[in-house]
Amino acid sequence: MTLLNDPRTRRRRMGVVAACTGLLAALLTAVPAAATPDPGDAPAAEQGISRSAQAEAAEAIASGEIPGQDEIVHSDNIEHLVNIPKDALPGTNSDLAFQGKYAFAGNYDGFRIFDISKPKAPKTVAQVLCPGSQNDISVSGDLLFLSTDSSRSDSSCNSTTQPATEKSSWEGMKVFDISDKRNPKYVAAVETACGSHTHTLVPERKNVYVYVSSYSPSATYPDCQPPHDGISVIKVPRKAPERAAVVSFPVLFPGEGPDGGGNPGSPTNPGVSKTTGCHDITVLPDKDLAAGACMGDGILFSIKDPENPKVIDQVQDNVNFAFWHSATFNQKADKVVFTDELGGGGAATCNAEIGPDRGADGIYDIVGKGDKRKLVFRSYFKIPRHQADTENCVAHNGSLIPVKGKDLMVQAWYQGGVSVWDFTNSSKPKEIAYFERGPISTTTLVGGGAWSAYYYNGYIYSNDIAKGFDVLKLSDRRTDPAKRIRLDELNVQTQPDYFD
């Protein structure tokens, strides 16, 4: 392998020269994009950068320190099989889900279904136009779930944007019947407080529970009032999805006063997001356990009673974590990887100026038993390749690569690309493979890159915000045993027991 010898994998010096003053000031205060009426996790608006930063990017490309504009580079143990560009849905690509031979790709304009029975040649089965950021997506049996976290004129797929200050505005969860993959049918809509930024399925035989994560309330929003310190729980009967309804709103951060009991954020904790809900939740149904990434807090909670989850432990990192974004358990459920989405996904944070501990993953061991379990911090992980100041880059969505006795993960880093890394030793994580493209622009900060990168039945699938759907093949003795694991369905935030 040339992974460690490739000059592009060494610590790049990009970002030492300051970009535009306003951008760096925003990064240093680490305030993420607001969730309502237009949520975070959105591509960066185009922003000019200083001439010195432009010159530095050009010099780094010329020297081979970073790949050229749109140039694809990768470690020797990864092969790029195919890219499927965006088609009828030109919006931002978002999350992914899988079922059998199908991949389901979210997009701010709707969703796309691919037949991936031949990973080298995916075929589009259907494209559904149904605008509403960010269209976070999951599937269970014949049902597909789609999150809407932008204020709409109504719940239909023909709705238009409308201010969150208007009582008639709608945000929440949409449900589709996908028994016919070529002709999905919209069957239900459930409005939820503050919309649905992301969601997580807790499936049962007769019903599917949906944990709805949303945040950033305002006294001016009739349907999103503070304190918003919990999650909406929706119950969806499989045989009658039209009866889907909110059955509870468990408060995860109880406390006195209008702001509840989560992280108060700035100015008490400068540069840290105030907790007003959760961004994303990952569940282990087989172990009745869940981990929540909730803006200024990370939590561990029991879901033995799915309608009334109970918090076991709550942690904060007021030094290096700006925005707790997502969570991933290891297979033994004795570790959790939390991600910090510094800059809300729209900033250049993979540079020397920001450093290795911010906009990174935080690895926590779970110690103790039962309701006395605690989250104990061990280390940070960040990709070891600095990016240009024109590239939005930060820790984002990833999944386990199922190898018994090892803790391996593939993860998206926006324009930082796709990283495969090993956290078997919680205190010494290391990257073992990567795939990335060069900057979309060398003169302007433009949003793009891998939103999600997940391992499913022997391949890595990535949904690139701007470039489309990528399929990668990973060939490495450390990860090859995972090829024997076959799943009928995968929603990464509903983690399976791979070795059951």
Coordinates of C-alpha atoms in Angstrom, one line a residue:
M1 CA 0.0 0.0 0.0
T2 CA 1.1 3.6 -0.6
L3 CA -1.4 5.1 1.8
L4 CA 1.2 6.2 4.3
N5 CA 3.8 7.1 1.6
D6 CA 1.5 9.2 -0.7
P7 CA 2.5 12.9 -0.1
R8 CA -1.2 13.7 -0.2
T9 CA -1.8 11.7 3.0
R10 CA 0.8 13.6 5.0
R11 CA -0.2 16.5 7.2
R12 CA -1.0 19.2 4.8
R13 CA -0.1 22.8 5.7
M14 CA -3.2 24.2 4.1
G15 CA -5.0 26.8 6.1
V16 CA -2.1 28.4 7.9
V17 CA -2.7 31.5 5.9
A18 CA -5.9 33.0 7.2
A19 CA -8.9 33.0 4.9
C20 CA -11.3 35.9 4.9
T21 CA -11.6 37.4 8.4
G22 CA -15.3 37.0 8.7
L23 CA -15.1 33.2 7.9
L24 CA -12.5 32.5 10.5
A25 CA -14.3 34.6 13.1
A26 CA -17.3 32.4 12.5
L27 CA -15.3 29.3 12.8
L28 CA -13.7 30.4 16.1
T29 CA -17.1 31.0 17.6
A30 CA -18.2 27.7 16.2
V31 CA -21.9 28.6 15.9
P32 CA -23.7 26.1 13.6
A33 CA -26.3 27.0 11.0
A34 CA -29.8 27.4 12.4
A35 CA -32.3 24.6 12.0
T36 CA -35.4 26.6 11.3
P37 CA -36.8 27.8 9.0
D38 CA -33.9 26.5 6.9
P39 CA -31.9 23.8 8.6
G40 CA -28.2 23.2 9.0
D41 CA -26.3 20.5 7.2
A42 CA -26.7 22.6 4.1
P43 CA -24.0 23.3 1.5
A44 CA -22.0 26.5 2.1
A45 CA -23.2 29.6 0.3
E46 CA -20.4 30.6 -2.1
Q47 CA -18.0 32.9 -0.3
G48 CA -14.9 34.5 -1.6
I49 CA -11.6 33.9 0.1
S50 CA -8.5 36.0 0.3
R51 CA -5.9 36.2 -2.5
S52 CA -3.3 34.8 -0.2
A53 CA -5.5 31.7 0.5
Q54 CA -6.2 31.4 -3.3
A55 CA -2.5 31.5 -4.0
E56 CA -1.8 28.9 -1.2
A57 CA -4.4 26.5 -2.7
A58 CA -2.8 26.9 -6.2
E59 CA 0.7 26.3 -4.8
A60 CA -0.5 23.2 -2.9
I61 CA -2.1 21.7 -6.0
A62 CA 1.0 22.4 -8.1
S63 CA 3.2 20.7 -5.5
G64 CA 0.9 17.7 -5.2
E65 CA 0.1 18.5 -1.6
I66 CA -3.6 18.4 -2.4
P67 CA -5.4 17.0 -5.5
G68 CA -6.3 19.3 -8.3
Q69 CA -9.7 20.8 -8.9
D70 CA -12.2 17.8 -9.1
E71 CA -9.3 15.4 -9.3
I72 CA -10.1 12.0 -7.7
V73 CA -7.4 10.5 -5.4
H74 CA -7.6 7.5 -3.1
S75 CA -5.5 5.0 -1.2
D76 CA -4.5 1.8 -3.0
N77 CA -7.0 -0.3 -1.1
I78 CA -10.0 1.6 -2.4
E79 CA -11.4 1.4 -6.0
H80 CA -13.8 4.0 -7.3
L81 CA -16.3 1.8 -9.3
V82 CA -18.8 4.4 -10.5
N83 CA -20.4 7.8 -10.1
I84 CA -24.0 8.4 -11.0
P85 CA -24.6 12.2 -11.4
K86 CA -27.7 13.9 -10.2
D87 CA -30.6 13.8 -12.6
A88 CA -34.1 15.0 -12.2
L89 CA -33.5 16.1 -8.6
P90 CA -30.9 18.9 -8.8
G91 CA -31.0 19.8 -5.0
T92 CA -28.5 18.9 -2.3
N93 CA -27.9 15.1 -1.9
S94 CA -28.4 14.0 1.7
D95 CA -28.7 10.7 3.5
L96 CA -28.9 7.0 2.4
A97 CA -30.8 3.9 3.3
F98 CA -30.7 0.3 2.0
Q99 CA -33.1 -2.6 1.5
G100 CA -32.3 -5.8 -0.4
K101 CA -30.9 -4.8 -3.8
Y102 CA -32.0 -1.2 -3.5
A103 CA -30.4 2.0 -2.2
F104 CA -32.5 5.0 -1.3
A105 CA -30.9 8.4 -1.7
G106 CA -32.3 11.5 0.0
N107 CA -32.2 14.9 -1.8
Y108 CA -33.5 18.3 -0.8
D109 CA -35.9 18.0 -3.8
G110 CA -37.1 14.5 -2.9
F111 CA -35.5 11.0 -3.1
R112 CA -34.1 8.6 -5.7
I113 CA -34.2 4.8 -5.7
F114 CA -31.3 2.8 -7.2
D115 CA -31.1 -0.9 -8.1
I116 CA -27.6 -1.8 -6.8
S117 CA -27.7 -5.5 -7.7
K118 CA -24.7 -4.7 -9.9
P119 CA -22.7 -2.2 -7.8
K120 CA -20.6 -1.3 -10.8
A121 CA -23.7 -0.2 -12.7
P122 CA -26.5 1.1 -10.5
K123 CA -29.7 1.8 -12.3
T124 CA -32.3 4.4 -11.3
V125 CA -35.6 2.8 -10.5
A126 CA -37.6 5.9 -9.4
Q127 CA -37.1 9.6 -8.7
V128 CA -39.7 11.2 -6.5
L129 CA -40.1 15.0 -6.5
C130 CA -41.1 16.1 -2.9
P131 CA -39.1 19.2 -1.8
G132 CA -38.4 19.8 1.8
S133 CA -34.9 20.0 3.4
Q134 CA -33.3 17.9 4.4
N135 CA -35.2 14.8 3.4
D136 CA -33.4 12.6 5.8
I137 CA -34.5 9.1 4.7
S138 CA -35.1 5.6 6.2
V139 CA -36.9 2.4 5.1
S140 CA -38.6 -0.4 7.0
G141 CA -40.5 -3.1 5.2
D142 CA -42.9 -1.5 2.7
L143 CA -42.5 2.0 4.3
L144 CA -40.2 4.8 3.5
F145 CA -39.8 7.8 5.9
L146 CA -38.8 11.3 4.9
S147 CA -37.9 14.2 7.2
T148 CA -39.0 17.7 6.4
D149 CA -37.2 20.5 8.3
S150 CA -38.1 23.5 6.3
S151 CA -41.4 25.4 6.7
R152 CA -43.8 24.5 3.9
S153 CA -47.2 25.8 2.9
D154 CA -48.7 22.4 3.5
S155 CA -47.7 18.7 3.8
S156 CA -48.1 17.9 0.1
C157 CA -45.2 17.3 -2.3
N158 CA -46.4 20.3 -4.2
S159 CA -45.9 22.7 -1.3
T160 CA -43.9 25.9 -1.4
T161 CA -41.7 27.5 1.2
Q162 CA -43.5 29.6 3.9
P163 CA -42.2 31.4 7.0
A164 CA -42.1 29.4 10.2
T165 CA -43.8 32.4 11.9
E166 CA -47.1 31.5 10.1
K167 CA -49.3 29.1 12.0
S168 CA -50.4 27.3 8.9
S169 CA -46.8 26.3 8.0
W170 CA -46.0 22.6 8.0
E171 CA -42.9 20.6 9.0
G172 CA -42.6 17.0 10.1
M173 CA -42.5 13.4 8.8
K174 CA -43.7 12.0 5.5
V175 CA -44.4 8.3 4.9
F176 CA -44.4 6.5 1.6
D177 CA -45.5 3.0 0.6
I178 CA -42.6 1.5 -1.4
S179 CA -44.1 -2.0 -2.0
D180 CA -43.7 -1.1 -5.7
K181 CA -40.2 0.5 -5.9
R182 CA -41.0 1.9 -9.3
N183 CA -44.1 3.7 -8.0
P184 CA -43.8 5.0 -4.4
K185 CA -47.0 6.3 -3.0
Y186 CA -47.3 9.1 -0.4
V187 CA -49.6 7.7 2.3
A188 CA -49.2 9.8 5.5
A189 CA -47.9 13.0 7.0
V190 CA -47.3 13.8 10.7
E191 CA -46.5 17.3 11.8
T192 CA -44.0 17.6 14.6
A193 CA -42.8 20.4 16.8
C194 CA -39.9 22.2 15.1
G195 CA -40.1 19.9 12.1
S196 CA -37.9 16.8 11.6
H197 CA -34.3 17.5 10.9
T198 CA -33.4 13.8 11.2
H199 CA -35.2 10.8 12.4
T200 CA -34.4 7.3 13.7
L201 CA -36.5 4.1 13.4
V202 CA -37.2 1.7 16.3
P203 CA -38.9 -1.1 14.4
E204 CA -41.3 -3.6 15.9
R205 CA -43.3 -6.4 14.2
K206 CA -46.6 -4.5 14.1
N207 CA -45.5 -0.9 14.4
V208 CA -42.5 1.3 13.6
Y209 CA -41.6 4.0 16.2
V210 CA -39.9 7.0 14.8
Y211 CA -37.7 9.2 17.0
V212 CA -37.8 12.7 15.5
S213 CA -34.9 15.0 16.1
S214 CA -35.4 18.8 15.7
Y215 CA -34.1 21.9 17.3
S216 CA -33.7 25.7 17.4
P217 CA -37.2 26.9 18.7
S218 CA -38.2 30.5 18.7
A219 CA -41.0 32.4 20.5
T220 CA -42.0 33.7 17.1
Y221 CA -42.7 30.2 15.7
P222 CA -46.2 29.0 16.7
D223 CA -45.3 25.3 16.2
C224 CA -41.8 25.4 17.6
Q225 CA -41.9 27.1 21.0
P226 CA -39.0 27.0 23.6
P227 CA -38.0 25.1 25.6
H228 CA -37.7 22.4 23.0
D229 CA -35.7 20.0 25.1
G230 CA -37.0 16.6 23.9
I231 CA -37.9 14.5 20.9
S232 CA -41.2 13.7 19.2
V233 CA -42.1 10.0 19.1
I234 CA -44.3 8.8 16.2
K235 CA -46.0 5.5 16.2
V236 CA -46.7 4.1 12.7
P237 CA -48.9 1.0 12.3
R238 CA -47.3 -1.1 9.4
K239 CA -50.7 -2.2 8.0
A240 CA -52.3 1.3 8.5
P241 CA -49.6 3.9 8.1
E242 CA -52.3 6.6 7.5
R243 CA -52.9 6.3 11.3
A244 CA -49.4 7.5 12.1
A245 CA -49.4 9.9 15.0
V246 CA -47.2 11.5 17.7
V247 CA -47.6 9.4 20.9
S248 CA -45.2 11.2 23.2
F249 CA -42.7 14.0 23.6
P250 CA -40.1 12.7 26.1
V251 CA -38.1 15.5 27.8
L252 CA -34.4 14.5 27.6
F253 CA -33.1 17.7 29.3
P254 CA -35.3 18.6 32.2
G255 CA -34.4 21.7 34.0
E256 CA -35.7 24.9 35.5
G257 CA -36.5 28.0 33.4
P258 CA -37.3 28.6 29.8
D259 CA -34.2 26.8 28.4
G260 CA -34.5 23.4 30.1
G261 CA -31.5 21.5 31.4
G262 CA -29.2 21.1 28.4
N263 CA -25.9 22.9 27.6
P264 CA -26.6 26.7 28.0
G265 CA -24.1 27.4 25.1
S266 CA -22.6 30.9 24.7
P267 CA -21.7 33.0 26.6
T268 CA -21.5 30.5 29.4
N269 CA -19.7 28.1 27.2
P270 CA -18.2 30.2 24.3
G271 CA -18.3 28.6 20.9
V272 CA -20.7 25.8 22.0
S273 CA -24.2 25.3 20.7
K274 CA -27.0 25.8 23.2
T275 CA -29.0 22.6 23.5
T276 CA -32.6 23.1 22.3
G277 CA -33.3 19.5 21.1
C278 CA -31.3 16.8 19.4
H279 CA -29.7 16.7 16.0
D280 CA -29.5 12.9 15.5
I281 CA -30.0 9.7 17.5
T282 CA -28.7 6.2 16.9
V283 CA -30.4 3.2 18.4
L284 CA -29.3 -0.4 19.1
P285 CA -32.8 -2.1 19.3
D286 CA -31.3 -5.5 20.2
K287 CA -29.8 -3.9 23.3
D288 CA -32.5 -1.4 24.1
L289 CA -29.9 1.3 24.0
A290 CA -29.6 4.7 22.2
A291 CA -27.1 7.5 21.9
G292 CA -28.1 11.0 21.1
A293 CA -26.1 13.8 19.6
C294 CA -27.9 16.9 20.9
M295 CA -26.2 20.1 19.9
G296 CA -24.3 20.9 23.1
D297 CA -24.7 17.5 24.7
G298 CA -24.0 13.8 24.1
I299 CA -26.4 11.4 25.8
L300 CA -26.8 7.7 26.4
F301 CA -30.3 6.4 27.0
S302 CA -32.4 3.3 27.5
I303 CA -35.2 2.6 25.0
K304 CA -36.7 -0.4 26.8
D305 CA -40.0 1.5 26.7
P306 CA -39.7 3.0 23.2
E307 CA -42.4 5.6 23.9
N308 CA -40.6 6.8 27.0
P309 CA -36.8 6.6 26.6
K310 CA -34.8 7.2 29.8
V311 CA -31.5 9.1 29.9
I312 CA -28.7 7.1 31.5
D313 CA -25.8 9.6 31.1
Q314 CA -25.1 13.1 29.7
V315 CA -21.7 14.5 28.7
Q316 CA -20.4 17.8 27.3
D317 CA -17.1 18.9 25.7
N318 CA -16.9 22.6 26.1
V319 CA -13.4 22.9 24.9
N320 CA -13.4 21.2 21.4
F321 CA -17.0 20.2 20.5
A322 CA -19.1 23.0 19.0
F323 CA -22.1 20.9 17.7
W324 CA -22.8 17.3 18.7
H325 CA -24.0 16.0 15.3
S326 CA -24.3 12.2 15.2
A327 CA -23.4 9.0 17.1
T328 CA -22.2 5.5 16.2
F329 CA -21.9 2.5 18.5
N330 CA -19.3 -0.2 18.1
Q331 CA -20.6 -3.8 17.8
K332 CA -20.0 -4.6 21.5
A333 CA -21.9 -1.5 22.5
D334 CA -19.0 -0.5 24.8
K335 CA -18.0 2.6 22.7
V336 CA -19.7 5.5 21.0
V337 CA -18.3 7.7 18.3
F338 CA -19.8 11.2 18.4
T339 CA -19.2 13.7 15.7
D340 CA -18.7 17.5 16.0
E341 CA -20.1 19.4 13.0
L342 CA -18.1 22.6 13.6
G343 CA -19.4 25.3 11.3
G344 CA -22.6 23.5 10.5
G345 CA -21.2 21.7 7.4
G346 CA -20.6 24.9 5.5
A347 CA -17.1 25.9 6.6
A348 CA -13.5 24.9 5.9
T349 CA -12.4 23.3 9.1
C350 CA -10.0 20.6 7.9
N351 CA -6.9 22.8 8.0
A352 CA -4.0 23.6 10.3
E353 CA -5.8 26.8 11.5
I354 CA -8.5 24.7 13.2
G355 CA -6.3 21.7 14.1
P356 CA -6.9 18.0 14.8
D357 CA -9.3 18.2 17.8
R358 CA -12.1 20.4 16.5
G359 CA -14.6 19.4 13.8
A360 CA -13.6 15.9 14.7
D361 CA -14.9 12.6 16.1
G362 CA -14.9 12.1 19.8
I363 CA -14.5 8.4 21.0
Y364 CA -16.1 7.5 24.2
D365 CA -16.0 4.2 26.1
I366 CA -19.2 3.0 27.8
V367 CA -18.2 1.8 31.3
G368 CA -20.4 0.2 34.0
K369 CA -23.6 -1.7 33.7
G370 CA -27.3 -1.0 33.3
D371 CA -28.6 2.4 34.2
K372 CA -25.3 3.2 35.9
R373 CA -23.3 3.2 32.6
K374 CA -21.2 6.2 31.9
L375 CA -19.6 7.8 28.8
V376 CA -15.8 8.2 29.3
F377 CA -13.9 10.3 26.8
R378 CA -10.8 8.6 25.2
S379 CA -9.6 10.5 22.1
Y380 CA -10.4 12.5 19.0
F381 CA -10.1 11.4 15.4
K382 CA -9.8 13.6 12.4
I383 CA -8.7 12.9 8.8
P384 CA -5.0 13.4 8.4
R385 CA -5.2 15.3 5.1
H386 CA -5.6 19.1 5.3
Q387 CA -8.0 20.6 2.8
A388 CA -8.1 23.9 1.0
D389 CA -9.8 26.9 2.5
T390 CA -12.3 26.6 -0.4
E391 CA -13.5 23.2 0.8
N392 CA -16.3 22.7 3.4
C393 CA -15.0 19.8 5.5
V394 CA -15.9 18.4 8.9
A395 CA -16.9 15.1 10.5
H396 CA -20.2 13.8 9.1
N397 CA -22.2 10.6 8.6
G398 CA -20.7 7.2 8.7
S399 CA -21.2 3.5 9.6
L400 CA -19.5 0.5 11.0
I401 CA -17.7 -2.0 8.8
P402 CA -18.7 -5.3 10.5
V403 CA -15.5 -7.2 11.4
K404 CA -15.6 -9.4 14.5
G405 CA -13.2 -8.2 17.2
K406 CA -12.5 -4.9 15.4
D407 CA -14.0 -1.5 15.5
L408 CA -13.8 -0.2 12.0
M409 CA -15.8 2.7 10.5
V410 CA -16.3 4.4 7.1
Q411 CA -17.2 8.1 7.3
A412 CA -18.1 11.1 5.1
W413 CA -16.2 14.4 5.5
Y414 CA -17.9 16.5 2.9
Q415 CA -15.1 17.8 0.6
G416 CA -12.6 15.9 2.9
G417 CA -14.1 12.8 1.1
V418 CA -14.5 9.3 2.5
S419 CA -12.3 8.0 5.3
V420 CA -12.0 4.4 6.6
W421 CA -10.6 4.3 10.1
D422 CA -9.9 1.9 13.0
F423 CA -10.9 2.8 16.6
T424 CA -10.3 -0.7 18.1
N425 CA -7.9 1.1 20.5
S426 CA -10.1 3.9 21.7
S427 CA -7.1 6.0 22.6
K428 CA -5.2 5.6 19.3
P429 CA -7.6 5.7 16.3
K430 CA -6.0 5.6 12.8
E431 CA -7.0 6.0 9.2
I432 CA -6.6 2.9 7.0
A433 CA -8.1 4.0 3.7
Y434 CA -9.5 7.1 2.0
F435 CA -11.2 8.5 -1.2
E436 CA -11.6 12.2 -2.0
R437 CA -11.9 14.7 -4.8
G438 CA -10.0 17.9 -5.2
P439 CA -11.7 21.2 -4.4
I440 CA -14.7 22.1 -6.4
S441 CA -13.3 25.6 -6.7
T442 CA -9.8 27.1 -5.9
T443 CA -11.1 30.6 -5.6
T444 CA -14.4 30.4 -3.7
L445 CA -15.8 28.4 -0.8
V446 CA -18.4 26.2 -2.5
G447 CA -20.4 23.6 -0.7
G448 CA -20.1 20.0 -1.8
G449 CA -18.5 16.6 -1.0
A450 CA -19.7 13.4 0.7
W451 CA -22.8 13.8 2.9
S452 CA -23.0 10.1 3.9
A453 CA -20.7 7.2 3.4
Y454 CA -22.0 3.8 4.5
Y455 CA -20.8 0.1 4.2
Y456 CA -23.5 -2.2 2.9
N457 CA -23.1 -5.8 1.7
G458 CA -19.5 -5.6 0.6
Y459 CA -19.4 -2.1 -0.8
I460 CA -19.2 1.6 0.3
Y461 CA -21.9 3.9 -1.0
S462 CA -21.6 7.6 -0.7
N463 CA -24.0 10.4 -1.5
D464 CA -22.1 13.4 -2.7
I465 CA -23.9 16.7 -2.2
A466 CA -22.9 18.0 -5.7
K467 CA -21.4 15.1 -7.7
G468 CA -24.0 12.4 -7.1
F469 CA -24.0 8.8 -6.0
D470 CA -20.6 7.0 -5.7
V471 CA -19.8 3.4 -5.3
L472 CA -16.5 2.3 -3.8
K473 CA -14.9 -1.1 -3.3
L474 CA -12.6 -1.6 -0.3
S475 CA -10.0 -4.4 -0.5
D476 CA -8.0 -4.8 2.6
R477 CA -7.2 -7.8 4.8
R478 CA -8.5 -5.9 7.8
T479 CA -11.9 -5.2 6.3
D480 CA -12.4 -8.2 4.0
P481 CA -14.1 -10.4 6.6
A482 CA -17.0 -7.9 6.5
K483 CA -17.9 -9.0 2.9
R484 CA -19.4 -12.2 4.5
I485 CA -22.0 -10.2 6.4
R486 CA -25.2 -9.7 4.4
L487 CA -28.1 -7.6 5.5
D488 CA -31.7 -7.4 4.2
E489 CA -32.1 -3.8 5.3
L490 CA -29.9 -1.1 6.7
N491 CA -30.8 2.3 8.2
V492 CA -27.5 3.3 9.8
Q493 CA -29.1 5.1 12.7
T494 CA -30.9 1.9 13.5
Q495 CA -27.8 -0.2 14.0
P496 CA -28.1 -4.0 13.6
D497 CA -26.5 -6.7 15.6
Y498 CA -24.2 -7.8 12.7
F499 CA -23.2 -11.1 14.4
D500 CA -26.5 -12.2 15.9

